[in-house]
Every structure is written in C-alpha cells, then in structure tokens.
Amino acid sequence: EVNEALHLSDQEKEIVTDCIHKIKLELEHPIDKHSKQLIVRNIELLLDYCMRFYERQFITRNEVNKQIIERFDKILDSHFETKPAQTFDMLSNETYAGLLHLSSEYFNDLLKYETGKSFKEYVQFKRFEKAKEWLTNTDKPLSQITQELGFQNPQYFSRLFKKITGCSPNDFRMPNLKKCLIRIELEVQILNLCYETYFFSWIICRYHKSTYLCNVFFIVLDLRLTKVGARRCSFFYVHTQTA
C-alpha cells in the first residue's frame, strides 16, 4: 500500500479538476488551430499548480511529517540494534519508503525539507549518532562498533568520524568515560551516606532504649546500571512519625 504523495484541500481539488476538465474539453472537441496551444498551456498550468501544492504540503503538514521522521528513526534504530552488518549495503530509499507507505521520491523530498539531508546523508548521520551513543554509554571496542554499523574497517570509520566530529573515536570516548567515572564515584559516596545515616539512627535508638522512634532519613537510590556504570541517581527522604 502506498499513500498519495499529493495532499489537496477541497479548494485545491477544484482547481486541479478544472484544469483537467479544460484539457479534456479541448482534446474531445478540437475547434480550431488554437486547440493545441490551449491544451499545452492548460497542461503547463496544471503542472505549475501541482508543484505549488506539492511544496506547500511540506509547510502545512509539518506535524505529520515530523511523525513520519520519528517512525523512520525508530525503524533505523531497530535495524542498527538487530540486523547483521552486511545488510547496511542493502539500505535503500525504496525499502524504507515502502515500510512507511510512501513513494520513494516523496520520502526523499520530505527528508530533504525536514532535515536538510538526502536519504543517504541522513542514514549516514544516524549511523554516526549511534556510534557516539555506543562510545559514550558502552564499553564496546572500536572494532565491534565498526563492524555492527557496517563500516569497512576501524581505520576507515575513524577517518570519517574525525572528519565529522573533529576528533577521533578514542578522543571522543575519553572525556565521556571520565565523566562517567566521576558520576559513579559520586553515587558510591551517596550510597555510603545512606548506610552511615541508617546506622547512626539505629545507634541513637539503642542508646535511649525508648519506645519513641527517632526521626530517620532514608536515602533511596535509583541506579540504572550499564556496562560502564550507573547512569542515573535520584534520592529523596522519608520523615518517619514518632510512635
């Protein structure tokens, strides 16, 4: 199933229909020597209107177009995560346009208008965005990233990566790795604080031997672990009431 590439309002449909009607009228009833010239002019007028309406829809259908790009991004991400590297050579505008129920020409024009990139340029851009993500958030070696994203070899990938980002993959990874280590160290300190606070409160309760409970502060850590380390830490406290 392929959806139409030209979305017309009711008024625009009337304009297109009128042009077609005039062309048909001249074809069926050629009255004089002017018929041929009128047919040509009406065809040119029809094509001009179609081009006008075609370009207009990229402006007025902005939200719909963004949703299409988002769907395309999800399909690409799924491909990066699950498909074998050799299939990257088979990525084509026609394949993805078909998955999105669009014509390949319309899909390429849509990408160009929304992102400023052609299909090939956008796919390449997304591959490097995925490479940056893996360099930042995983400990995958460069050779594995190169293979999984379908590049020829690590040397070729490194040259392209430096050309696009201004630094090599290893240079890009080191500052992010340092930030991650600092974040992990901070989370360990918070975790230690949690244990110290709980232990200190328990000592106070034991010392007073009272039926009244002390006010205890609990720190709750929400650790999302990856191969590199904890990515997020949030904490809050619960103020207990006396018995």
XYZ file of C-alpha atoms in Angstrom:
243
model
C 0.000 0.000 0.000
C 1.364 3.423 -0.993
C -0.266 6.605 0.231
C -0.725 9.531 -2.113
C 2.169 11.966 -2.363
C -0.041 14.981 -3.052
C -2.445 16.045 -0.320
C -5.034 18.524 -1.585
C -7.601 20.694 0.138
C -11.126 20.868 -1.301
C -10.345 24.186 -2.962
C -7.157 22.802 -4.490
C -9.036 19.765 -5.792
C -11.442 22.098 -7.595
C -8.533 23.929 -9.244
C -6.910 20.677 -10.419
C -10.217 19.259 -11.591
C -10.979 22.429 -13.545
C -7.620 22.259 -15.354
C -8.196 18.613 -16.264
C -11.707 19.382 -17.456
C -10.431 22.135 -19.799
C -7.742 19.844 -21.222
C -10.276 17.084 -21.772
C -12.690 19.507 -23.447
C -10.063 20.677 -25.948
C -8.985 17.098 -26.700
C -12.505 15.878 -27.377
C -13.647 18.914 -29.359
C -10.759 20.483 -31.280
C -12.464 23.509 -32.772
C -9.636 25.392 -34.468
C -5.894 25.844 -34.687
C -5.813 27.283 -31.161
C -6.812 23.981 -29.512
C -3.292 22.544 -29.468
C -1.825 25.675 -27.905
C -4.612 25.810 -25.290
C -4.037 22.156 -24.389
C -0.312 22.811 -23.864
C -0.982 25.888 -21.752
C -3.529 24.103 -19.587
C -1.153 21.194 -19.056
C 1.585 23.636 -18.029
C -0.876 25.399 -15.708
C -1.886 22.061 -14.176
C 1.754 21.098 -13.572
C 2.504 24.503 -12.036
C -0.420 24.120 -9.642
C 0.653 20.579 -8.749
C 4.190 21.735 -7.990
C 2.831 24.586 -5.896
C 0.547 22.300 -3.885
C 3.292 19.668 -3.561
C 5.742 22.117 -1.993
C 3.008 23.706 0.121
C 2.223 20.440 1.899
C 5.703 20.270 3.445
C 4.852 23.511 5.239
C 1.236 22.913 6.242
C 1.717 19.216 7.159
C 4.657 19.899 9.464
C 3.437 17.779 12.401
C 2.531 14.824 10.191
C 5.945 14.987 8.531
C 7.703 15.026 11.898
C 5.791 11.898 12.915
C 6.992 10.190 9.734
C 10.604 11.113 10.564
C 10.144 9.741 14.096
C 8.830 6.451 12.706
C 11.768 6.305 10.323
C 14.194 6.900 13.227
C 12.659 4.007 15.175
C 12.991 1.687 12.186
C 16.634 2.737 11.734
C 17.416 2.242 15.437
C 15.877 -1.224 15.307
C 17.983 -2.012 12.248
C 21.166 -0.853 13.970
C 20.446 -2.998 17.026
C 19.251 -6.207 15.378
C 20.315 -6.530 11.735
C 23.647 -8.028 10.561
C 26.229 -5.507 9.390
C 26.236 -6.665 5.780
C 22.621 -5.572 5.340
C 23.683 -1.907 5.533
C 24.776 -2.192 1.925
C 21.175 -3.015 1.063
C 19.627 0.017 2.769
C 17.640 1.869 0.139
C 15.227 4.739 -0.078
C 12.689 2.461 -1.761
C 12.822 -0.091 1.090
C 12.151 2.393 3.875
C 9.647 4.402 1.852
C 7.712 1.169 1.359
C 7.754 0.472 5.117
C 6.354 3.963 5.682
C 3.775 3.583 2.871
C 5.245 6.428 0.833
C 6.677 6.763 -2.641
C 10.489 6.902 -2.668
C 10.538 10.318 -4.375
C 8.120 11.841 -1.886
C 10.015 10.349 1.067
C 13.329 11.727 -0.182
C 11.791 15.201 -0.683
C 10.253 15.030 2.790
C 13.614 14.159 4.361
C 15.311 16.942 2.439
C 12.767 19.521 3.584
C 12.614 18.421 7.253
C 16.301 17.617 7.861
C 18.199 19.292 5.033
C 19.685 15.899 4.159
C 19.062 13.372 1.415
C 18.208 9.775 2.336
C 21.839 8.637 2.045
C 23.128 11.606 4.052
C 20.535 11.112 6.787
C 21.278 7.385 7.192
C 24.990 8.188 7.441
C 24.213 10.865 10.034
C 22.184 8.380 12.113
C 24.972 5.787 11.941
C 27.420 8.251 13.463
C 24.884 9.324 16.088
C 24.569 5.654 17.075
C 28.384 5.377 17.135
C 28.564 8.370 19.512
C 25.938 6.770 21.745
C 27.845 3.492 21.923
C 31.173 5.240 22.514
C 29.618 7.196 25.385
C 27.406 4.603 27.062
C 29.042 1.228 26.391
C 32.461 -0.369 26.558
C 32.204 -1.839 23.071
C 35.611 -1.859 21.383
C 36.050 0.261 18.295
C 36.335 -2.809 16.066
C 32.933 -4.075 17.251
C 31.242 -0.702 16.707
C 32.766 -0.520 13.232
C 31.502 -3.979 12.350
C 28.000 -3.576 13.807
C 27.443 -0.277 11.976
C 28.607 -1.779 8.692
C 31.773 0.228 8.030
C 34.633 -1.304 6.054
C 37.230 -1.287 8.829
C 38.162 0.678 12.004
C 40.647 2.869 10.114
C 38.028 3.946 7.559
C 35.470 4.554 10.303
C 37.959 6.598 12.356
C 38.792 8.844 9.385
C 35.110 9.543 8.711
C 34.360 10.026 12.415
C 37.182 12.582 12.806
C 36.080 14.388 9.645
C 32.525 14.752 11.014
C 33.166 15.363 14.736
C 36.641 16.909 14.686
C 38.143 14.223 16.936
C 38.951 10.530 16.777
C 36.634 7.911 18.329
C 39.097 7.296 21.178
C 39.423 11.025 21.903
C 35.630 11.317 21.862
C 35.279 8.405 24.294
C 37.850 9.510 26.921
C 36.126 12.713 28.219
C 32.804 10.869 28.438
C 34.464 7.960 30.237
C 35.985 10.403 32.734
C 32.568 11.977 33.372
C 31.102 8.528 33.898
C 33.780 7.602 36.449
C 33.168 10.856 38.341
C 29.433 10.122 38.353
C 29.994 6.586 39.659
C 32.256 7.935 42.429
C 29.542 10.409 43.468
C 26.924 7.661 43.567
C 29.166 5.495 45.731
C 29.546 8.402 48.165
C 25.760 8.802 48.330
C 25.378 5.070 48.914
C 27.880 5.228 51.779
C 25.980 8.182 53.226
C 22.812 6.102 53.144
C 24.378 3.364 55.253
C 26.009 5.842 57.649
C 22.715 7.676 58.244
C 20.803 4.482 58.885
C 23.485 3.108 61.235
C 23.719 6.377 63.185
C 19.932 6.437 63.719
C 19.963 2.824 64.902
C 22.681 3.676 67.473
C 20.582 6.549 68.864
C 17.525 4.327 69.268
C 19.561 1.654 71.044
C 21.227 4.208 73.308
C 17.977 5.799 74.546
C 16.133 2.460 74.826
C 12.961 4.415 74.258
C 9.583 3.359 72.887
C 9.720 6.512 70.781
C 11.273 6.076 67.401
C 13.812 8.559 66.208
C 13.316 10.596 63.081
C 15.169 8.667 60.403
C 16.173 9.921 56.999
C 16.222 7.287 54.270
C 18.000 7.873 51.015
C 16.679 5.813 48.147
C 18.960 5.281 45.200
C 17.594 4.599 41.757
C 20.534 3.035 39.946
C 20.271 2.234 36.269
C 23.348 0.103 35.647
C 25.059 -0.340 32.322
C 28.335 -1.957 31.373
C 30.064 1.350 32.065
C 28.299 2.078 35.343
C 25.333 3.757 36.956
C 23.716 6.270 34.621
C 21.192 7.934 36.891
C 20.811 8.504 40.590
C 17.819 10.093 42.281
C 17.203 10.278 46.023
C 14.649 11.515 48.491
C 13.945 11.123 52.199
C 11.098 9.781 54.290
C 10.450 11.558 57.570
C 9.014 8.958 59.989
C 6.495 9.956 62.653
C 7.100 9.247 66.348
C 5.135 6.339 67.834
